[in-house]
XYZ file of C-alpha atoms in Angstrom:
333
model
C 13.056 4.263 -10.206
C 11.068 1.225 -11.008
C 9.511 0.048 -14.275
C 5.802 0.869 -13.711
C 5.285 -1.486 -17.324
C 1.551 -1.674 -17.698
C 0.241 0.239 -14.668
C -3.216 0.153 -13.636
C -4.847 1.313 -10.727
C -8.105 0.062 -8.864
C -11.402 2.144 -9.345
C -13.009 3.346 -5.658
C -16.211 2.517 -5.085
C -16.943 -1.113 -4.003
C -17.025 -2.082 -0.127
C -14.716 -4.730 1.613
C -16.049 -7.785 3.332
C -16.183 -7.267 6.454
C -13.959 -8.646 9.167
C -11.757 -11.619 7.731
C -8.379 -12.166 8.430
C -6.041 -14.023 6.586
C -4.723 -16.937 7.742
C -1.198 -17.725 7.659
C 0.606 -19.715 5.485
C -2.909 -21.976 4.398
C -4.484 -22.142 0.888
C -8.477 -20.948 1.389
C -10.556 -22.005 -1.104
C -13.566 -19.908 -2.057
C -15.805 -21.254 -5.149
C -18.868 -19.544 -6.386
C -20.944 -20.065 -9.679
C -20.333 -18.015 -12.652
C -23.870 -18.500 -14.430
C -23.002 -19.151 -17.981
C -19.105 -19.909 -18.663
C -18.035 -22.952 -19.186
C -15.256 -23.243 -16.716
C -14.591 -21.967 -13.234
C -11.267 -19.271 -13.345
C -8.479 -20.845 -10.926
C -7.366 -17.130 -9.027
C -3.658 -17.740 -6.835
C -3.229 -15.040 -5.147
C -0.600 -14.564 -2.802
C -0.837 -11.778 -0.334
C 2.029 -9.751 1.490
C 0.572 -10.397 4.836
C -1.544 -8.788 7.687
C 0.022 -6.154 8.486
C -1.851 -3.304 8.491
C -5.785 -2.017 8.764
C -4.901 -1.343 4.952
C -3.782 -5.293 3.583
C -6.317 -6.422 5.509
C -9.563 -4.296 4.024
C -7.029 -5.149 1.024
C -7.626 -9.118 2.017
C -10.971 -8.613 2.331
C -11.752 -7.013 -1.099
C -9.664 -9.830 -2.833
C -11.771 -12.916 -1.718
C -14.952 -10.310 -2.082
C -14.733 -9.856 -5.454
C -13.566 -13.278 -6.266
C -16.523 -14.938 -5.000
C -18.698 -12.841 -6.514
C -16.535 -13.544 -10.146
C -17.699 -16.951 -9.282
C -14.131 -18.166 -8.955
C -12.040 -20.745 -7.428
C -9.597 -18.428 -4.702
C -6.488 -20.215 -3.911
C -5.164 -17.316 -1.363
C -2.536 -17.570 1.249
C -0.486 -15.587 3.598
C 3.070 -14.841 3.321
C 3.433 -12.875 6.539
C 5.670 -10.416 5.106
C 8.491 -13.433 4.318
C 9.669 -13.488 0.312
C 10.259 -17.338 0.881
C 6.358 -18.108 1.896
C 5.401 -16.048 -1.784
C 7.719 -17.587 -3.632
C 6.612 -21.056 -2.131
C 2.862 -20.453 -2.763
C 3.919 -19.268 -6.495
C 5.287 -22.563 -7.018
C 2.717 -23.825 -5.135
C 0.178 -22.349 -8.155
C 2.102 -23.351 -10.689
C 2.281 -27.367 -9.531
C -1.595 -26.980 -8.964
C -1.976 -25.933 -12.907
C -4.049 -22.294 -11.925
C -5.089 -20.247 -14.179
C -3.858 -17.389 -13.362
C -1.698 -16.314 -10.962
C -1.744 -12.932 -9.066
C 0.248 -11.555 -5.992
C 1.414 -8.758 -4.115
C 5.134 -8.284 -3.822
C 6.675 -8.181 -0.566
C 9.929 -6.436 -1.701
C 10.620 -5.117 -5.509
C 13.358 -7.558 -6.576
C 13.913 -11.366 -6.583
C 11.170 -12.719 -8.693
C 12.622 -13.650 -11.743
C 13.362 -17.078 -11.249
C 9.596 -18.784 -9.659
C 8.423 -15.439 -12.496
C 10.224 -17.471 -15.771
C 8.806 -20.585 -13.748
C 5.487 -19.059 -14.510
C 6.013 -18.429 -17.608
C 7.446 -21.479 -18.752
C 3.286 -23.351 -17.638
C 1.575 -20.749 -19.486
C 0.197 -19.096 -16.812
C -0.019 -15.916 -16.820
C 0.948 -13.555 -13.679
C -0.709 -9.904 -12.500
C 0.992 -7.981 -10.246
C -1.213 -6.282 -7.105
C -0.292 -2.954 -5.502
C 2.936 -3.265 -5.189
C 5.734 -3.723 -8.418
C 8.601 -5.485 -8.984
C 12.207 -5.016 -10.799
C 12.256 -7.741 -13.178
C 15.143 -8.526 -16.398
C 12.272 -9.392 -18.403
C 8.776 -7.091 -18.673
C 7.177 -10.017 -20.250
C 7.599 -12.212 -17.142
C 4.119 -10.734 -15.774
C 0.825 -9.358 -17.718
C 0.352 -6.167 -15.999
C 0.498 -3.947 -12.859
C -3.122 -3.754 -10.470
C -1.617 -0.583 -7.993
C -1.238 2.973 -7.321
C 1.024 5.476 -7.691
C 3.183 5.812 -4.766
C 5.765 8.445 -5.819
C 2.343 10.204 -6.485
C 1.109 9.650 -3.421
C 5.060 10.755 -1.326
C 4.162 14.571 -3.276
C 0.954 14.932 -2.131
C 1.771 14.135 1.298
C 4.673 16.924 0.688
C 2.296 19.514 -0.513
C -0.894 18.625 2.014
C 2.180 18.758 4.880
C 2.477 22.483 3.737
C -0.697 23.090 3.875
C -0.575 21.525 7.473
C 2.242 23.526 8.501
C 0.572 27.382 7.314
C -2.468 26.027 9.016
C -0.824 25.306 12.474
C 1.493 29.054 12.400
C 4.536 26.960 11.840
C 6.985 29.502 11.969
C 11.262 28.244 11.698
C 12.884 24.937 10.515
C 10.804 21.910 9.784
C 12.569 18.626 11.760
C 10.854 15.989 9.969
C 11.056 12.182 11.119
C 10.382 9.862 8.905
C 8.788 6.535 9.306
C 9.565 4.374 6.315
C 7.463 0.863 5.072
C 9.529 -2.094 4.640
C 12.681 -1.675 3.601
C 12.632 -3.049 -0.264
C 9.273 -2.828 -0.717
C 8.201 -0.527 -3.588
C 5.474 1.927 -1.224
C 8.349 2.407 0.834
C 10.994 3.357 -1.702
C 8.523 4.988 -4.234
C 6.666 7.377 -0.900
C 9.580 8.482 0.543
C 11.490 9.203 -3.189
C 7.951 11.653 -3.805
C 7.583 13.520 -0.821
C 11.755 14.106 -1.040
C 11.257 15.030 -4.922
C 9.163 17.560 -3.496
C 10.632 18.723 -0.564
C 13.888 19.269 -2.743
C 12.370 21.245 -4.846
C 10.363 23.529 -3.198
C 11.068 23.192 0.644
C 14.354 24.523 1.663
C 13.360 24.315 4.926
C 12.652 21.163 5.680
C 15.074 18.369 6.616
C 14.744 14.802 7.334
C 16.419 14.343 10.245
C 15.302 10.907 11.297
C 14.430 7.971 8.890
C 14.238 4.113 9.728
C 11.505 1.786 8.923
C 8.449 0.683 10.938
C 7.898 -2.234 8.827
C 4.459 -1.201 8.095
C 2.713 -2.241 11.337
C 1.712 -0.396 14.695
C 4.128 -1.721 17.082
C 7.029 -0.591 14.658
C 5.728 2.823 14.542
C 5.577 3.222 18.123
C 9.195 1.483 18.671
C 11.085 3.348 16.038
C 9.012 6.670 17.268
C 10.144 5.778 20.951
C 13.584 5.792 19.353
C 13.347 8.738 17.619
C 12.354 11.147 20.417
C 15.040 9.832 22.699
C 17.485 10.884 20.573
C 16.010 13.931 18.191
C 13.702 15.230 20.783
C 13.234 18.680 18.776
C 11.100 16.608 16.433
C 8.583 18.965 15.119
C 7.013 17.226 12.067
C 6.094 12.934 11.586
C 5.709 11.568 8.129
C 5.232 8.305 8.184
C 4.320 5.646 5.394
C 1.194 4.408 6.552
C -1.618 4.823 9.236
C -0.763 2.170 11.520
C 3.051 3.689 12.192
C 1.489 6.862 12.578
C -1.033 5.216 15.316
C 1.653 3.284 16.570
C 4.028 6.438 16.955
C 0.938 8.324 18.283
C 1.113 6.221 21.585
C 4.958 7.756 21.779
C 4.715 11.041 21.405
C 1.958 11.083 23.865
C 3.799 8.609 26.447
C 6.545 11.370 25.544
C 4.467 14.177 27.257
C 4.337 15.880 23.800
C 1.044 16.586 21.789
C 0.128 14.749 18.385
C -0.942 16.811 15.879
C -0.186 19.839 18.109
C 3.587 19.025 19.504
C 4.175 16.964 16.064
C 2.176 17.797 13.246
C 1.438 14.069 11.460
C 0.758 13.367 7.907
C 0.535 9.879 7.061
C -1.110 8.260 3.641
C -3.634 4.928 3.464
C -6.595 6.828 5.100
C -8.100 3.353 6.754
C -11.085 4.086 9.604
C -8.268 4.353 12.484
C -6.667 6.374 10.879
C -9.715 8.967 10.126
C -10.954 8.372 14.008
C -6.617 9.606 15.081
C -7.503 12.464 13.058
C -11.395 13.168 13.989
C -9.282 13.791 17.954
C -6.811 15.937 16.473
C -3.770 13.350 16.709
C -2.955 13.530 12.902
C -3.239 16.545 11.041
C -3.769 15.259 7.175
C -4.011 11.504 5.560
C -2.953 10.935 1.521
C -5.301 8.003 0.472
C -4.397 4.655 -0.769
C -7.572 2.801 -1.502
C -6.989 -1.249 -1.075
C -10.454 -2.293 -2.683
C -8.726 -3.719 -5.640
C -10.664 -6.392 -5.398
C -13.297 -6.066 -8.347
C -10.396 -3.996 -11.153
C -8.359 -7.381 -10.539
C -11.166 -9.872 -10.811
C -11.598 -7.813 -13.627
C -8.206 -7.821 -15.463
C -7.510 -11.868 -14.766
C -10.994 -12.371 -16.478
C -9.050 -10.462 -19.537
C -5.409 -11.846 -18.973
C -7.376 -15.183 -18.892
C -9.306 -14.827 -22.478
C -5.953 -13.652 -23.479
C -7.183 -10.034 -24.440
C -4.878 -6.986 -23.583
C -5.130 -4.895 -20.718
C -5.398 -1.217 -20.185
C -2.322 0.270 -19.696
C -3.573 3.135 -17.057
C -7.040 3.028 -15.520
C -6.236 6.492 -12.639
C -7.480 5.629 -9.193
C -9.932 8.259 -7.815
C -8.937 9.225 -4.077
C -8.268 11.857 -2.262
C -6.527 13.795 0.221
C -7.954 14.483 4.162
C -7.195 17.632 6.533
C -8.049 17.318 9.796
C -10.777 19.896 9.495
C -12.252 17.266 7.176
C -12.142 14.101 9.326
C -15.424 14.207 11.540
C -17.404 14.817 8.365
C -15.310 11.878 6.169
C -15.282 9.528 8.987
C -19.395 7.745 8.637
C -18.377 7.079 5.350
C -15.250 4.965 5.384
C -15.440 1.779 4.448
C -12.540 0.322 5.635
């Protein structure tokens, strides 16, 4: 089980800045005036990539919040490669930034670079995802969601979907996993299976494979699932983008997504709500990407040597198909 030490979740309610795409392997500066502050905080931020609508909204939130806070932001896109993130973090250490924050591609393999940051006396804040490390003092805190609970919520809302659909008999589930080794993939699968094993003996995950959190991956893997297991009647996707990609393969196979194959996914991005309003996704478990304001708050605290709070519970919701039309106009990401 992953150690979720100093676990923080982002507060809801700040709109993401519009339409900015992360630039591959390139630092972007975002400076602003902080009024009475004697020194502008320089934050080095390494993002996983731009693999999904959720990630784009997350990046936009970080950039917008840094500008609002008056911080100098150095932003890099790792293109979902751990070596790119490690290189970016080492670059931030060399530049002597005040604080480093990053959303780790995978959970393992960070000890060496985190030790370098600690030796340089630069505090590190994890965002969105956790890491496994031999020394928990190597990072100050984590700002992110409870992915295990999201998996549990997905299983519980699937039960409601099955009841609403009047489904009888065995539940044959295909699971589209996130990036192998990434915290959300590990923990969402764990939480879903925990509820399934405890409460639903007639459910079975008949096939499970990574779609790497991308639409293209979801489409490709779902096509293979339908070839090997044509009697699948439920899809659990670890994010909306993979579910949207899978819908294309389901339709290409002559089946109706949301009816022939019931679909539950996680995230709550606008395109997911569009698919839900069209009856193609049955339910979505929200994971809010707007971590920027909360992150900037934490950055200021760790920079000033303050003790950060251990836990801030996110106000997230679960949505079913009949709620989509009403909720869609209010989707901010």
